[in-house]
Each structure stands twice: as C-alpha cells, then as structure tokens.
PDB file of C-alpha atoms in Angstrom:
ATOM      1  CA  UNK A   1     158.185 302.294 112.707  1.00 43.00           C
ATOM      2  CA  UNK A   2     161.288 299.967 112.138  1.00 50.00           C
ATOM      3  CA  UNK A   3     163.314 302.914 114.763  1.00 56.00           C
ATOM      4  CA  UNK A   4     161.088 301.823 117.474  1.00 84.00           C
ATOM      5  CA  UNK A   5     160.741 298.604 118.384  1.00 93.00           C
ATOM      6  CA  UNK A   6     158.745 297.220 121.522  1.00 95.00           C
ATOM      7  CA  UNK A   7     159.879 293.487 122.581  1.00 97.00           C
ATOM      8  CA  UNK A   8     157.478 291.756 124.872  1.00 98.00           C
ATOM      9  CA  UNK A   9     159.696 288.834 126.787  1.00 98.00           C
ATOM     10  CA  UNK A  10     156.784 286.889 128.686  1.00 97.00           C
ATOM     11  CA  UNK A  11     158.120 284.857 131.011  1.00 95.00           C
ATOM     12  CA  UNK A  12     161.412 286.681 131.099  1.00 94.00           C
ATOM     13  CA  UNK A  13     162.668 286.396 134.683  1.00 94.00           C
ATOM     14  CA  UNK A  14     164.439 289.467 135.884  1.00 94.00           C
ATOM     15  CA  UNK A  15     166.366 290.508 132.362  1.00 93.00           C
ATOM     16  CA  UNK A  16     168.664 287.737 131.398  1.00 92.00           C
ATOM     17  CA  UNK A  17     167.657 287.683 127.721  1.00 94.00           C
ATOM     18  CA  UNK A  18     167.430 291.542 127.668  1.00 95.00           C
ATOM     19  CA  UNK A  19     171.061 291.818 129.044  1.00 93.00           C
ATOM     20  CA  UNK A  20     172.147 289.442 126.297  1.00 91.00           C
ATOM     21  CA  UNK A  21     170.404 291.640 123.980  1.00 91.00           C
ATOM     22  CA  UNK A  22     171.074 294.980 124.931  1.00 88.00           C
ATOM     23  CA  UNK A  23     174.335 295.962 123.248  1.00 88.00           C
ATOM     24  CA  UNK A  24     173.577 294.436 120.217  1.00 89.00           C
ATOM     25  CA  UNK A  25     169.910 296.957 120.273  1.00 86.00           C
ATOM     26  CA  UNK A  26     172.023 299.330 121.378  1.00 84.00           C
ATOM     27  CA  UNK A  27     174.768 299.251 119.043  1.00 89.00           C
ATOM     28  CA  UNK A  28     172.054 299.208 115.994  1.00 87.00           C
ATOM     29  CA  UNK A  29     170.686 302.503 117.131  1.00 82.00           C
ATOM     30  CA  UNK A  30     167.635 301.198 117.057  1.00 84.00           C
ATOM     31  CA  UNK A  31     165.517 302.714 119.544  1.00 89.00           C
ATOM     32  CA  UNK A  32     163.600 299.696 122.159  1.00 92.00           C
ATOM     33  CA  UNK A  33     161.608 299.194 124.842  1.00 94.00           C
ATOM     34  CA  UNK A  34     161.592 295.543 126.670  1.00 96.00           C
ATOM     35  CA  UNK A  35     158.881 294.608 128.186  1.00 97.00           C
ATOM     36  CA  UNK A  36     158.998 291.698 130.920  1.00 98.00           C
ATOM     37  CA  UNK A  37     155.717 289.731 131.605  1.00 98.00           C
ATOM     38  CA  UNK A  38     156.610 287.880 135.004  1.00 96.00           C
ATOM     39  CA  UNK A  39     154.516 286.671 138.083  1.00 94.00           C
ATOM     40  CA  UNK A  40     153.930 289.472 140.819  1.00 96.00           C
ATOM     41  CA  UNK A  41     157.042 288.973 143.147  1.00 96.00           C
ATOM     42  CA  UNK A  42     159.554 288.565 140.135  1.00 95.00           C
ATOM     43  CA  UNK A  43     157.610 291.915 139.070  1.00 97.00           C
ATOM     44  CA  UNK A  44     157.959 293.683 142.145  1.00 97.00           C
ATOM     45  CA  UNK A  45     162.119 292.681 142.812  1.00 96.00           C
ATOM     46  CA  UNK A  46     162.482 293.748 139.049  1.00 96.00           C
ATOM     47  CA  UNK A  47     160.701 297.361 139.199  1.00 96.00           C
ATOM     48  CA  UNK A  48     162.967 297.760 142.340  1.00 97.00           C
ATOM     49  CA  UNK A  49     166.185 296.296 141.509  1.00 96.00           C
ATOM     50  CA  UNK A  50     166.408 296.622 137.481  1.00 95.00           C
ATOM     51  CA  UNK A  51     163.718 298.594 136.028  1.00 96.00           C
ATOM     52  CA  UNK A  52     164.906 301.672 133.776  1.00 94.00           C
ATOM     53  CA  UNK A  53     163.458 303.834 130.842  1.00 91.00           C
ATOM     54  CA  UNK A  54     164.087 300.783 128.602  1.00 92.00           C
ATOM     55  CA  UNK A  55     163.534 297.930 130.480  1.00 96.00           C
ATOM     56  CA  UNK A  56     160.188 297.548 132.097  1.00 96.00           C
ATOM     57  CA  UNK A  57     158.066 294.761 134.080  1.00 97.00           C
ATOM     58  CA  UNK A  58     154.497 293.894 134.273  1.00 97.00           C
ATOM     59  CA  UNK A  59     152.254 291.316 135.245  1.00 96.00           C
ATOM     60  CA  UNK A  60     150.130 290.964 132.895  1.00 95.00           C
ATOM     61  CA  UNK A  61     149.977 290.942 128.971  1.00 95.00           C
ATOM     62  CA  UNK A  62     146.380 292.936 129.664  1.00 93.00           C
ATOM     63  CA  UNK A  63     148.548 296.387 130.767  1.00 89.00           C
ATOM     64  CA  UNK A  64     149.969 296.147 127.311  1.00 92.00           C
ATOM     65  CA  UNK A  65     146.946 295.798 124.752  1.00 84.00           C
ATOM     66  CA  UNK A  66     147.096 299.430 123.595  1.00 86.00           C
ATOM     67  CA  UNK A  67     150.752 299.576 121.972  1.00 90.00           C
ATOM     68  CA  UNK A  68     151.790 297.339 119.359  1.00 94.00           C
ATOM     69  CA  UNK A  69     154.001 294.947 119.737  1.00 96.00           C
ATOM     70  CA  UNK A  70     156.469 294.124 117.496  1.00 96.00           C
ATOM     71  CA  UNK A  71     158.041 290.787 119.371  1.00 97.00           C
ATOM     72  CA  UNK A  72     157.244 288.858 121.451  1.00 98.00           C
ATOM     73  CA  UNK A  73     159.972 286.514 123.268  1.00 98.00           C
ATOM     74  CA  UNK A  74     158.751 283.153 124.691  1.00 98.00           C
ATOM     75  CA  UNK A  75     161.734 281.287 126.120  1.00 96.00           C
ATOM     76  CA  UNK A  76     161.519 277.953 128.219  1.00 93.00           C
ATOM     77  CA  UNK A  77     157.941 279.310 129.221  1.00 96.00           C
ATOM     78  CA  UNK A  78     155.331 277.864 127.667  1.00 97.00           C
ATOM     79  CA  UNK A  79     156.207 274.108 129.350  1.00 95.00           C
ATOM     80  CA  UNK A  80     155.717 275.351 132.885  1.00 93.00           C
ATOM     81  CA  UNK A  81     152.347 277.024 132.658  1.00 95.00           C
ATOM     82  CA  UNK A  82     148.781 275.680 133.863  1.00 93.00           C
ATOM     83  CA  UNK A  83     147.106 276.305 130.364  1.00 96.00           C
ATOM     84  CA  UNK A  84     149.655 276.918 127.856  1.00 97.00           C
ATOM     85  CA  UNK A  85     146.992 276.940 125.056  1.00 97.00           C
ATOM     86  CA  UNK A  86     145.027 279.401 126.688  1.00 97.00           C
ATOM     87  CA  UNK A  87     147.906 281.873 126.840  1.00 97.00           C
ATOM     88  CA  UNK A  88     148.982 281.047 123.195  1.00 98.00           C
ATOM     89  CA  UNK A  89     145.487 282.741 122.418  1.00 97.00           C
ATOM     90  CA  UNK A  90     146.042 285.521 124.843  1.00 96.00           C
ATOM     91  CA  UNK A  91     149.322 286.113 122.866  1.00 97.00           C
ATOM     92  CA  UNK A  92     147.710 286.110 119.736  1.00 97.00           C
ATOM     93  CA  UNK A  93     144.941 288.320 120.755  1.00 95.00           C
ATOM     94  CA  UNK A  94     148.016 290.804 121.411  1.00 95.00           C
ATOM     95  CA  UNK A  95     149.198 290.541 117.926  1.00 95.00           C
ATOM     96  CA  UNK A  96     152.618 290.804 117.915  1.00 97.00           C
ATOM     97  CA  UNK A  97     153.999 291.163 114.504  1.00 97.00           C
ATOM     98  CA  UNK A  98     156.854 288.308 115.121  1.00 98.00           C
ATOM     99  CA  UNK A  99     156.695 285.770 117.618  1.00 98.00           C
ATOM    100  CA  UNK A 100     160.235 283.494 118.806  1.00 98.00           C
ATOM    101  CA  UNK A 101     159.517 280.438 121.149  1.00 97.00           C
ATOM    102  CA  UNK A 102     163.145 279.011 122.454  1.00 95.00           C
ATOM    103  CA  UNK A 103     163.656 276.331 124.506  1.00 93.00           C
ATOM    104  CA  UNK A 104     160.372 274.735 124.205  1.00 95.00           C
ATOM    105  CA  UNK A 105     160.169 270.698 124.640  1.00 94.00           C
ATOM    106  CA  UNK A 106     158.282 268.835 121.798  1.00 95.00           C
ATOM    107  CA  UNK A 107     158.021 265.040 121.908  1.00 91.00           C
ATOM    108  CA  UNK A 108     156.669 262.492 118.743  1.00 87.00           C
ATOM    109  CA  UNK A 109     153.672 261.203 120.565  1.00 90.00           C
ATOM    110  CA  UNK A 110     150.127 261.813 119.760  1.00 93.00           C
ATOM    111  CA  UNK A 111     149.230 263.853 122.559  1.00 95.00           C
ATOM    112  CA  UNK A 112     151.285 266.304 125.070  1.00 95.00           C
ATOM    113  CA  UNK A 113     152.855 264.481 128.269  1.00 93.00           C
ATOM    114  CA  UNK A 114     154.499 265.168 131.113  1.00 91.00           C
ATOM    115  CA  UNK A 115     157.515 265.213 133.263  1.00 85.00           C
ATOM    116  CA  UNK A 116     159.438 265.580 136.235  1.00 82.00           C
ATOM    117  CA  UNK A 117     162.426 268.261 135.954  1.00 80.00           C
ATOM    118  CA  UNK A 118     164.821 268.046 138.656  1.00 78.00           C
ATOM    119  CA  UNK A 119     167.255 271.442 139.454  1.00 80.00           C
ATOM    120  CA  UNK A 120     170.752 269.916 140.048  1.00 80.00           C
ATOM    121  CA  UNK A 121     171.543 269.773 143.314  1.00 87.00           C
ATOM    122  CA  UNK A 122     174.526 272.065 142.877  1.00 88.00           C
ATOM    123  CA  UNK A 123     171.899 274.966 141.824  1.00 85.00           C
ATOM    124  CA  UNK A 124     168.811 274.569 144.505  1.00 85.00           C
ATOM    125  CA  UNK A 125     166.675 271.858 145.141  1.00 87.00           C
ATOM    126  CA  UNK A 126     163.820 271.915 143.368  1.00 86.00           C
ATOM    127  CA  UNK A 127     161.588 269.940 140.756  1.00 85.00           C
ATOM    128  CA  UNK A 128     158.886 271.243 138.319  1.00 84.00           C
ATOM    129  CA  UNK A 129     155.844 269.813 136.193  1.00 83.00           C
ATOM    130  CA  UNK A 130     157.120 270.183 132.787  1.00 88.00           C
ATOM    131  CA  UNK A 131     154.490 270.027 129.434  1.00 93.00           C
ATOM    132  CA  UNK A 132     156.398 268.055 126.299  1.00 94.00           C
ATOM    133  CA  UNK A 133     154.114 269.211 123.561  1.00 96.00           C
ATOM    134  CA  UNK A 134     153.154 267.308 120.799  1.00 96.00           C
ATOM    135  CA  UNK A 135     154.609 269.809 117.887  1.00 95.00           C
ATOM    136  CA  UNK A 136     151.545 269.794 115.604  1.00 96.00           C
ATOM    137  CA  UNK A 137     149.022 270.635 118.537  1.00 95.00           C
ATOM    138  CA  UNK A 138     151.851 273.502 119.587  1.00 97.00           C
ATOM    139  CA  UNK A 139     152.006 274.976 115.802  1.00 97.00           C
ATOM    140  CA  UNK A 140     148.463 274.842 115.437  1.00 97.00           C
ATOM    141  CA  UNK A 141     147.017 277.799 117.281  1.00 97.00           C
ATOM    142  CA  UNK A 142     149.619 280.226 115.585  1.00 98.00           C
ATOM    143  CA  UNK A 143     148.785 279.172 111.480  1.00 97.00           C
ATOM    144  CA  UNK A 144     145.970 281.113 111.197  1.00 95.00           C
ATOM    145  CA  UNK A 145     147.284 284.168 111.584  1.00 97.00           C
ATOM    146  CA  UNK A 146     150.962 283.769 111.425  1.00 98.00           C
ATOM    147  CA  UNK A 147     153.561 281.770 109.033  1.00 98.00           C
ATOM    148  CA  UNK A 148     156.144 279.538 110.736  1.00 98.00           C
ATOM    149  CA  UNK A 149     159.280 281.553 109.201  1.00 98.00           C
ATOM    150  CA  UNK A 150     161.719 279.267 110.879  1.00 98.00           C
ATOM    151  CA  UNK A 151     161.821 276.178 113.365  1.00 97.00           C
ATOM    152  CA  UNK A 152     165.125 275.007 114.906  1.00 96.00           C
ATOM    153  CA  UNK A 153     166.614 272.799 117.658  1.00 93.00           C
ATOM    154  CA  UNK A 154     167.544 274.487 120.826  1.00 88.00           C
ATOM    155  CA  UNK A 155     170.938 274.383 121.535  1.00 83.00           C
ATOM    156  CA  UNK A 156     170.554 273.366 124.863  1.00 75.00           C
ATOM    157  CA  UNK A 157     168.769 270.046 125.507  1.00 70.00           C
ATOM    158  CA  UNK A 158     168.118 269.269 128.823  1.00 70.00           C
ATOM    159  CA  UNK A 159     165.554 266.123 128.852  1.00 72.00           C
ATOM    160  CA  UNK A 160     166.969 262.991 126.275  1.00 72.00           C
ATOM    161  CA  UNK A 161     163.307 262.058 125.668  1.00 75.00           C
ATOM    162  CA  UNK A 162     161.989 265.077 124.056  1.00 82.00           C
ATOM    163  CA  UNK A 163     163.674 268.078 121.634  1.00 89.00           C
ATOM    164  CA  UNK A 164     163.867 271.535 123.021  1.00 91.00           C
ATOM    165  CA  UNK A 165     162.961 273.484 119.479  1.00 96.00           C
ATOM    166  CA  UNK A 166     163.045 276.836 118.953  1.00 96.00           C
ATOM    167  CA  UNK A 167     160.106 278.305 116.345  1.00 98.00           C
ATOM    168  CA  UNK A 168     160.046 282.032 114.324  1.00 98.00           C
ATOM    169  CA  UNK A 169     155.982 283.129 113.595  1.00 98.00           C
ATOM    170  CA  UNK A 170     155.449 286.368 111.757  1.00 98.00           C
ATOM    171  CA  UNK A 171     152.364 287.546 111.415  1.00 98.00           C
ATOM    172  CA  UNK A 172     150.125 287.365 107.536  1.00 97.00           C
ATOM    173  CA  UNK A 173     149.380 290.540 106.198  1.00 91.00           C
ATOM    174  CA  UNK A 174     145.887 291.604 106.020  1.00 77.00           C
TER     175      UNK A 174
END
C-alpha cells in the first residue's frame, strides 16, 4: 500500500534524517511511520525526548520482523559497526522493498581497511575505528535479491583516501 509507507532508519541517531524528511512526507500526504534502530541509551533519550505516533525507536531490527518494510535508511552506519556483513544479512533477512546506503566509505583496494576518524576539536574530542569497504565485497551480499538501481558519490567527503558513495537496492520480484 503506496499510502502507507514504513521507513526503517538503522543507525539513525535521535531523528536528524527524519526531521529533514518530514515535511516533504508530510506535504505528499502520504501516510509514514519512521522507525529508528539505535543502541539502547540513544533509544531510551529518543522514546523520552522525541518519540511520537510517527516517529518511533527501537533497538533492535528483531522487534520489527512482522511488518513490512518498505525502506530502509542506512546512513554513515555501516563503517562503524563490529560486523557490518553480518548486519547486511540481518537487513536482508528483513526484506525491505528498497534499501539507500549514504555516506558509506569505499576504497580501490582488494580487501576492506581501516582508519582512524578524528571529531574536530571544535565539536568533541573523540576518534572512531572506521571500515573503508572494498565496493565489490559491499555490493555483493545485496545482488541476490536486490538490483543496484542507483550508486552515487556522497556529497560530503570527509576522508581524501577513500569515496563516501551513496547506493539505491530495490528488491527483484518473485
């Protein structure tokens, strides 16, 4: 039902990509329901703080295996997590019908490697493991299932060694 649409945003902090997109849902009349999939204290501030009828937050993606969902939102996630190809197949055990990755470092090496991102000063201090994928190894897991409908460069591009891409998936019929 193209009138109600649920978006899973995994990683999606406390609502920044749902406040960008909420007009613009709202406006089409097109009724929504976000879904944030966050660690347990962004989950807790979130239900407390910004939770409402259409924006929601859970913990895990298993609460959410018995609606459909129709897309799910991975933005400037995938690079930080302990086993990002373990949660691709999570995801795709969900079957979401279209799938956007944003902000997602690729590099042109053989294999994934790793760096060191440092928070300016200005913001917090603060580094972070970050994952630079090698792109083919990334797009694999999806191509069974799904066609890669569009891949892009992110506009932002924080590390000069590796491309931030951004990558559309829609699901194959069956």
């Amino acid at each position: 039902d193209c009138k109600n649409i649920r978006i899973v945003d995994f990683g999606g902090s406390l609502g920044s990509t749902f406040r960008m997109m909420q007009m613009k849902l709202q406006q089409s009349q097109i009724s929504f329901e976000w879904i944030i999939v966050e660690q347990k204290k962004f989950v807790e501030l979130g239900k407390e703080h910004f939770q409402t009828n259409t924006l929601q937050f859970v913990d895990s993606l298993e609460s959410l295996k018995d609606e459909p969902i129709h897309v799910m939102i991975l933005n400037s996630v995938l690079q930080y997590l302990d086993d990002p190809y373990g949660k691709i197949e999570e995801i795709l055990s969900c079957g979401p019908a279209v799938i956007l990755i944003d902000r997602t470092p690729v590099n042109s090496k053989k294999e994934d490697d790793f760096s060191v991102q440092q928070i300016p000063k200005n913001i917090y201090l603060a580094s972070y493991a970050n994952r630079n994928f090698n792109e083919k190894n990334l797009i694999e897991p999806f191509l069974l299932n799904y066609i890669l409908f569009a891949r892009y460069e992110s506009e932002l591009q924080p590390d000069p060694k590796n491309t931030s891409i951004g990558m559309i998936f829609i699901r194959k019929a069956k």
